[in-house]
């Protein structure tokens, strides 16, 4: 239950494509039983379009607007004790970064570029990496985004070295501490 005037107690997962936001989001949902919102899936459900189709037909700026609209709704609805998995580019907008921190405890799931390349090469549903040289594109995007993830997150955790159980344990312990300090 949400206390009057207390900040929302959601768990928000940010990080680059292939860093494990969907996987860990689902694990947290199963472990805690809290509702889970995967922003990409929610946007696809609401528009009836796949992410590659939105990028191809409406362009990236339109997709970013859909992300901002959804985040604003989550904040205004007073969503509480939700697990929120975001898309990798959500931090590129200043307004989004502010909303993410207002929504709750923000965890940056991090992975090295070679792990990202390996994980993202398994499917072709990420329009930004459909280029002749995805490794280079990953480097370029990481250079821009890493400072943004860092400034938005309360916790940074590397997903390439730890098991899902270890990641869950670390996230939950840190989140409890955070919420105890920000009741
Ligand atoms: C994007 C990441 C994707 C999806 C879209 C754009 C990005 O989500 O939102 O393809 O800009 O990094 P995932 O991080 O879940 O792959």
PDB file of C-alpha atoms and ligand atoms in Angstrom:
ATOM      1  CA  UNK A   1       0.000   0.000   0.000  1.00  0.00           C
ATOM      2  CA  UNK A   2       1.244   3.484  -0.832  1.00  0.00           C
ATOM      3  CA  UNK A   3       1.620   5.930   2.046  1.00  0.00           C
ATOM      4  CA  UNK A   4       0.250   9.449   1.539  1.00  0.00           C
ATOM      5  CA  UNK A   5       2.893  11.651  -0.174  1.00  0.00           C
ATOM      6  CA  UNK A   6       5.510   8.879  -0.197  1.00  0.00           C
ATOM      7  CA  UNK A   7       7.460   8.322  -3.425  1.00  0.00           C
ATOM      8  CA  UNK A   8       6.290   5.312  -5.467  1.00  0.00           C
ATOM      9  CA  UNK A   9       8.091   2.052  -4.664  1.00  0.00           C
ATOM     10  CA  UNK A  10       8.539   0.607  -8.146  1.00  0.00           C
ATOM     11  CA  UNK A  11      11.601  -1.246  -9.386  1.00  0.00           C
ATOM     12  CA  UNK A  12      12.741   0.302 -12.675  1.00  0.00           C
ATOM     13  CA  UNK A  13      15.246  -1.497 -14.914  1.00  0.00           C
ATOM     14  CA  UNK A  14      17.291   0.560 -17.376  1.00  0.00           C
ATOM     15  CA  UNK A  15      20.263  -0.343 -19.562  1.00  0.00           C
ATOM     16  CA  UNK A  16      21.413  -0.982 -23.087  1.00  0.00           C
ATOM     17  CA  UNK A  17      19.759  -3.442 -25.492  1.00  0.00           C
ATOM     18  CA  UNK A  18      20.681  -6.987 -24.514  1.00  0.00           C
ATOM     19  CA  UNK A  19      21.586  -6.088 -20.937  1.00  0.00           C
ATOM     20  CA  UNK A  20      18.856  -8.344 -19.477  1.00  0.00           C
ATOM     21  CA  UNK A  21      16.062  -5.891 -18.609  1.00  0.00           C
ATOM     22  CA  UNK A  22      13.279  -8.148 -19.868  1.00  0.00           C
ATOM     23  CA  UNK A  23      14.794 -11.325 -18.416  1.00  0.00           C
ATOM     24  CA  UNK A  24      15.439  -9.850 -14.970  1.00  0.00           C
ATOM     25  CA  UNK A  25      12.093  -8.028 -15.032  1.00  0.00           C
ATOM     26  CA  UNK A  26      10.301 -11.336 -15.546  1.00  0.00           C
ATOM     27  CA  UNK A  27      12.373 -12.992 -12.777  1.00  0.00           C
ATOM     28  CA  UNK A  28      11.560 -10.179 -10.324  1.00  0.00           C
ATOM     29  CA  UNK A  29       7.881 -10.406 -11.258  1.00  0.00           C
ATOM     30  CA  UNK A  30       7.845 -14.162 -10.635  1.00  0.00           C
ATOM     31  CA  UNK A  31       9.776 -13.843  -7.389  1.00  0.00           C
ATOM     32  CA  UNK A  32       7.875 -10.913  -5.873  1.00  0.00           C
ATOM     33  CA  UNK A  33       4.486 -11.365  -7.530  1.00  0.00           C
ATOM     34  CA  UNK A  34       4.391  -7.634  -8.361  1.00  0.00           C
ATOM     35  CA  UNK A  35       2.847  -6.602 -11.701  1.00  0.00           C
ATOM     36  CA  UNK A  36       5.444  -6.333 -14.462  1.00  0.00           C
ATOM     37  CA  UNK A  37       5.384  -3.789 -17.274  1.00  0.00           C
ATOM     38  CA  UNK A  38       7.750  -4.266 -20.187  1.00  0.00           C
ATOM     39  CA  UNK A  39       7.573  -0.879 -21.910  1.00  0.00           C
ATOM     40  CA  UNK A  40       8.396  -2.208 -25.392  1.00  0.00           C
ATOM     41  CA  UNK A  41       5.696  -4.880 -25.122  1.00  0.00           C
ATOM     42  CA  UNK A  42       3.206  -2.366 -23.697  1.00  0.00           C
ATOM     43  CA  UNK A  43       3.854   0.049 -26.593  1.00  0.00           C
ATOM     44  CA  UNK A  44       3.439  -2.793 -29.097  1.00  0.00           C
ATOM     45  CA  UNK A  45       0.176  -3.817 -27.413  1.00  0.00           C
ATOM     46  CA  UNK A  46      -1.219  -0.278 -27.380  1.00  0.00           C
ATOM     47  CA  UNK A  47      -0.291   0.594 -30.956  1.00  0.00           C
ATOM     48  CA  UNK A  48      -0.874  -2.854 -32.420  1.00  0.00           C
ATOM     49  CA  UNK A  49       2.469  -2.421 -34.184  1.00  0.00           C
ATOM     50  CA  UNK A  50       5.860  -4.060 -33.685  1.00  0.00           C
ATOM     51  CA  UNK A  51       8.799  -1.876 -32.624  1.00  0.00           C
ATOM     52  CA  UNK A  52      10.534  -2.342 -36.036  1.00  0.00           C
ATOM     53  CA  UNK A  53       7.300  -1.261 -37.775  1.00  0.00           C
ATOM     54  CA  UNK A  54       6.973   1.853 -35.591  1.00  0.00           C
ATOM     55  CA  UNK A  55      10.591   2.790 -36.389  1.00  0.00           C
ATOM     56  CA  UNK A  56      10.154   2.077 -40.115  1.00  0.00           C
ATOM     57  CA  UNK A  57       6.782   3.785 -40.595  1.00  0.00           C
ATOM     58  CA  UNK A  58       6.839   6.606 -38.022  1.00  0.00           C
ATOM     59  CA  UNK A  59      10.526   7.051 -37.175  1.00  0.00           C
ATOM     60  CA  UNK A  60      12.476   6.993 -33.927  1.00  0.00           C
ATOM     61  CA  UNK A  61      11.164  10.382 -32.626  1.00  0.00           C
ATOM     62  CA  UNK A  62       7.591   9.016 -32.722  1.00  0.00           C
ATOM     63  CA  UNK A  63       8.690   5.968 -30.744  1.00  0.00           C
ATOM     64  CA  UNK A  64      10.382   8.213 -28.157  1.00  0.00           C
ATOM     65  CA  UNK A  65       7.126  10.155 -27.774  1.00  0.00           C
ATOM     66  CA  UNK A  66       5.279   6.913 -27.087  1.00  0.00           C
ATOM     67  CA  UNK A  67       7.836   6.071 -24.389  1.00  0.00           C
ATOM     68  CA  UNK A  68       7.436   9.478 -22.719  1.00  0.00           C
ATOM     69  CA  UNK A  69       3.634   9.219 -22.863  1.00  0.00           C
ATOM     70  CA  UNK A  70       3.694   5.787 -21.228  1.00  0.00           C
ATOM     71  CA  UNK A  71       6.107   6.909 -18.475  1.00  0.00           C
ATOM     72  CA  UNK A  72       3.922   9.932 -17.713  1.00  0.00           C
ATOM     73  CA  UNK A  73       0.896   7.664 -17.450  1.00  0.00           C
ATOM     74  CA  UNK A  74       2.693   5.308 -15.075  1.00  0.00           C
ATOM     75  CA  UNK A  75       3.620   8.248 -12.870  1.00  0.00           C
ATOM     76  CA  UNK A  76       0.159   9.815 -12.967  1.00  0.00           C
ATOM     77  CA  UNK A  77      -1.648   6.510 -12.390  1.00  0.00           C
ATOM     78  CA  UNK A  78       0.279   6.205  -9.148  1.00  0.00           C
ATOM     79  CA  UNK A  79       1.651   2.791 -10.206  1.00  0.00           C
ATOM     80  CA  UNK A  80       3.032   1.242  -7.068  1.00  0.00           C
ATOM     81  CA  UNK A  81       5.142  -1.849  -6.495  1.00  0.00           C
ATOM     82  CA  UNK A  82       5.458  -2.565 -10.180  1.00  0.00           C
ATOM     83  CA  UNK A  83       8.469  -3.967 -11.999  1.00  0.00           C
ATOM     84  CA  UNK A  84       9.164  -1.734 -15.009  1.00  0.00           C
ATOM     85  CA  UNK A  85      11.496  -2.912 -17.802  1.00  0.00           C
ATOM     86  CA  UNK A  86      12.367  -0.010 -20.102  1.00  0.00           C
ATOM     87  CA  UNK A  87      13.718   0.149 -23.671  1.00  0.00           C
ATOM     88  CA  UNK A  88      17.457   0.846 -24.014  1.00  0.00           C
ATOM     89  CA  UNK A  89      17.009   4.368 -25.400  1.00  0.00           C
ATOM     90  CA  UNK A  90      14.554   5.665 -22.808  1.00  0.00           C
ATOM     91  CA  UNK A  91      17.277   7.675 -21.035  1.00  0.00           C
ATOM     92  CA  UNK A  92      18.045   9.755 -24.136  1.00  0.00           C
ATOM     93  CA  UNK A  93      15.294  12.219 -23.133  1.00  0.00           C
ATOM     94  CA  UNK A  94      15.853  14.401 -20.107  1.00  0.00           C
ATOM     95  CA  UNK A  95      12.138  14.357 -19.229  1.00  0.00           C
ATOM     96  CA  UNK A  96      12.207  10.548 -19.170  1.00  0.00           C
ATOM     97  CA  UNK A  97      15.230  10.452 -16.873  1.00  0.00           C
ATOM     98  CA  UNK A  98      13.414  12.609 -14.354  1.00  0.00           C
ATOM     99  CA  UNK A  99      10.265  10.488 -14.483  1.00  0.00           C
ATOM    100  CA  UNK A 100      12.251   7.263 -14.119  1.00  0.00           C
ATOM    101  CA  UNK A 101      13.755   8.443 -10.839  1.00  0.00           C
ATOM    102  CA  UNK A 102      10.366   9.619  -9.608  1.00  0.00           C
ATOM    103  CA  UNK A 103       8.904   6.195 -10.325  1.00  0.00           C
ATOM    104  CA  UNK A 104      11.096   4.385  -7.820  1.00  0.00           C
ATOM    105  CA  UNK A 105      14.391   2.558  -7.436  1.00  0.00           C
ATOM    106  CA  UNK A 106      16.287   2.654 -10.731  1.00  0.00           C
ATOM    107  CA  UNK A 107      18.673  -0.203 -11.546  1.00  0.00           C
ATOM    108  CA  UNK A 108      21.149   0.049 -14.432  1.00  0.00           C
ATOM    109  CA  UNK A 109      21.778  -3.418 -15.829  1.00  0.00           C
ATOM    110  CA  UNK A 110      25.139  -3.279 -17.523  1.00  0.00           C
ATOM    111  CA  UNK A 111      26.972  -5.647 -19.875  1.00  0.00           C
ATOM    112  CA  UNK A 112      30.221  -5.341 -21.871  1.00  0.00           C
ATOM    113  CA  UNK A 113      29.898  -4.506 -25.608  1.00  0.00           C
ATOM    114  CA  UNK A 114      30.953  -7.990 -26.735  1.00  0.00           C
ATOM    115  CA  UNK A 115      28.234  -9.587 -24.572  1.00  0.00           C
ATOM    116  CA  UNK A 116      25.668  -7.097 -25.915  1.00  0.00           C
ATOM    117  CA  UNK A 117      26.709  -7.934 -29.487  1.00  0.00           C
ATOM    118  CA  UNK A 118      26.396 -11.655 -28.852  1.00  0.00           C
ATOM    119  CA  UNK A 119      22.992 -11.354 -27.139  1.00  0.00           C
ATOM    120  CA  UNK A 120      21.490  -8.913 -29.655  1.00  0.00           C
ATOM    121  CA  UNK A 121      22.676 -10.882 -32.692  1.00  0.00           C
ATOM    122  CA  UNK A 122      20.217 -13.661 -31.776  1.00  0.00           C
ATOM    123  CA  UNK A 123      17.295 -11.786 -33.333  1.00  0.00           C
ATOM    124  CA  UNK A 124      16.603  -8.877 -35.651  1.00  0.00           C
ATOM    125  CA  UNK A 125      13.884  -7.010 -33.757  1.00  0.00           C
ATOM    126  CA  UNK A 126      16.129  -4.059 -32.802  1.00  0.00           C
ATOM    127  CA  UNK A 127      15.999  -1.551 -35.658  1.00  0.00           C
ATOM    128  CA  UNK A 128      18.928   0.537 -34.385  1.00  0.00           C
ATOM    129  CA  UNK A 129      21.259  -2.454 -34.723  1.00  0.00           C
ATOM    130  CA  UNK A 130      20.120  -3.449 -38.215  1.00  0.00           C
ATOM    131  CA  UNK A 131      23.258  -1.926 -39.717  1.00  0.00           C
ATOM    132  CA  UNK A 132      26.213  -3.437 -41.597  1.00  0.00           C
ATOM    133  CA  UNK A 133      28.435  -2.914 -38.529  1.00  0.00           C
ATOM    134  CA  UNK A 134      26.379  -3.459 -35.341  1.00  0.00           C
ATOM    135  CA  UNK A 135      29.532  -3.680 -33.165  1.00  0.00           C
ATOM    136  CA  UNK A 136      30.447  -0.141 -34.117  1.00  0.00           C
ATOM    137  CA  UNK A 137      26.886   1.090 -33.623  1.00  0.00           C
ATOM    138  CA  UNK A 138      26.873  -0.434 -30.137  1.00  0.00           C
ATOM    139  CA  UNK A 139      30.114   1.405 -29.289  1.00  0.00           C
ATOM    140  CA  UNK A 140      28.711   4.703 -30.580  1.00  0.00           C
ATOM    141  CA  UNK A 141      25.436   4.405 -28.704  1.00  0.00           C
ATOM    142  CA  UNK A 142      27.150   3.271 -25.504  1.00  0.00           C
ATOM    143  CA  UNK A 143      29.449   6.309 -25.608  1.00  0.00           C
ATOM    144  CA  UNK A 144      26.409   8.586 -25.604  1.00  0.00           C
ATOM    145  CA  UNK A 145      24.206   6.595 -23.260  1.00  0.00           C
ATOM    146  CA  UNK A 146      26.472   5.300 -20.506  1.00  0.00           C
ATOM    147  CA  UNK A 147      26.718   8.709 -18.774  1.00  0.00           C
ATOM    148  CA  UNK A 148      22.915   8.961 -19.005  1.00  0.00           C
ATOM    149  CA  UNK A 149      22.344   5.532 -17.436  1.00  0.00           C
ATOM    150  CA  UNK A 150      24.882   6.432 -14.747  1.00  0.00           C
ATOM    151  CA  UNK A 151      23.187   9.717 -13.865  1.00  0.00           C
ATOM    152  CA  UNK A 152      19.713   8.144 -13.772  1.00  0.00           C
ATOM    153  CA  UNK A 153      20.387   4.945 -11.814  1.00  0.00           C
ATOM    154  CA  UNK A 154      20.492   4.411  -8.059  1.00  0.00           C
ATOM    155  CA  UNK A 155      22.291   1.079  -8.557  1.00  0.00           C
ATOM    156  CA  UNK A 156      24.603  -0.258 -11.292  1.00  0.00           C
ATOM    157  CA  UNK A 157      25.028  -3.993 -11.673  1.00  0.00           C
ATOM    158  CA  UNK A 158      26.902  -6.088 -14.284  1.00  0.00           C
ATOM    159  CA  UNK A 159      24.696  -8.853 -15.662  1.00  0.00           C
ATOM    160  CA  UNK A 160      27.423 -10.736 -17.514  1.00  0.00           C
ATOM    161  CA  UNK A 161      29.167 -12.270 -14.494  1.00  0.00           C
ATOM    162  CA  UNK A 162      26.290 -13.074 -12.132  1.00  0.00           C
ATOM    163  CA  UNK A 163      23.514 -15.676 -12.124  1.00  0.00           C
ATOM    164  CA  UNK A 164      19.893 -14.548 -12.193  1.00  0.00           C
ATOM    165  CA  UNK A 165      19.583 -15.543  -8.494  1.00  0.00           C
ATOM    166  CA  UNK A 166      22.611 -13.425  -7.587  1.00  0.00           C
ATOM    167  CA  UNK A 167      21.272 -10.473  -9.568  1.00  0.00           C
ATOM    168  CA  UNK A 168      17.881 -10.742  -7.887  1.00  0.00           C
ATOM    169  CA  UNK A 169      19.465 -10.933  -4.437  1.00  0.00           C
ATOM    170  CA  UNK A 170      21.596  -7.840  -5.070  1.00  0.00           C
ATOM    171  CA  UNK A 171      18.738  -5.814  -6.535  1.00  0.00           C
ATOM    172  CA  UNK A 172      16.292  -6.703  -3.758  1.00  0.00           C
ATOM    173  CA  UNK A 173      18.718  -6.013  -0.934  1.00  0.00           C
ATOM    174  CA  UNK A 174      19.688  -2.634  -2.418  1.00  0.00           C
ATOM    175  CA  UNK A 175      16.057  -1.741  -3.100  1.00  0.00           C
ATOM    176  CA  UNK A 176      15.028  -2.543   0.491  1.00  0.00           C
ATOM    177  CA  UNK A 177      17.841  -0.350   1.759  1.00  0.00           C
ATOM    178  CA  UNK A 178      16.865   2.458  -0.642  1.00  0.00           C
ATOM    179  CA  UNK A 179      13.188   2.378   0.329  1.00  0.00           C
ATOM    180  CA  UNK A 180      14.050   2.193   4.036  1.00  0.00           C
ATOM    181  CA  UNK A 181      16.072   5.402   3.601  1.00  0.00           C
ATOM    182  CA  UNK A 182      13.365   7.088   1.467  1.00  0.00           C
ATOM    183  CA  UNK A 183      10.146   6.021   3.192  1.00  0.00           C
TER     184      UNK A 183
HETATM  185  C1  LIG B   1      15.996   0.670 -28.233  1.00  0.00           C
HETATM  186  C2  LIG B   1      15.920  -0.477 -27.453  1.00  0.00           C
HETATM  187  C3  LIG B   1      14.846  -1.459 -27.599  1.00  0.00           C
HETATM  188  C4  LIG B   1      13.579  -0.809 -28.172  1.00  0.00           C
HETATM  189  C5  LIG B   1      13.894  -0.061 -29.426  1.00  0.00           C
HETATM  190  C6  LIG B   1      14.949   1.036 -29.220  1.00  0.00           C
HETATM  191  C7  LIG B   1      17.147   1.597 -28.042  1.00  0.00           C
HETATM  192  O1  LIG B   1      14.539  -2.056 -26.337  1.00  0.00           O
HETATM  193  O2  LIG B   1      13.021   0.061 -27.212  1.00  0.00           O
HETATM  194  O3  LIG B   1      14.349  -0.993 -30.379  1.00  0.00           O
HETATM  195  O4  LIG B   1      17.062   2.749 -28.489  1.00  0.00           O
HETATM  196  O5  LIG B   1      18.153   1.181 -27.421  1.00  0.00           O
HETATM  197  P1  LIG B   1      15.508  -3.133 -25.611  1.00  0.00           P
HETATM  198  O6  LIG B   1      16.541  -2.360 -24.869  1.00  0.00           O
HETATM  199  O7  LIG B   1      14.575  -3.860 -24.696  1.00  0.00           O
HETATM  200  O8  LIG B   1      16.084  -4.005 -26.667  1.00  0.00           O
END
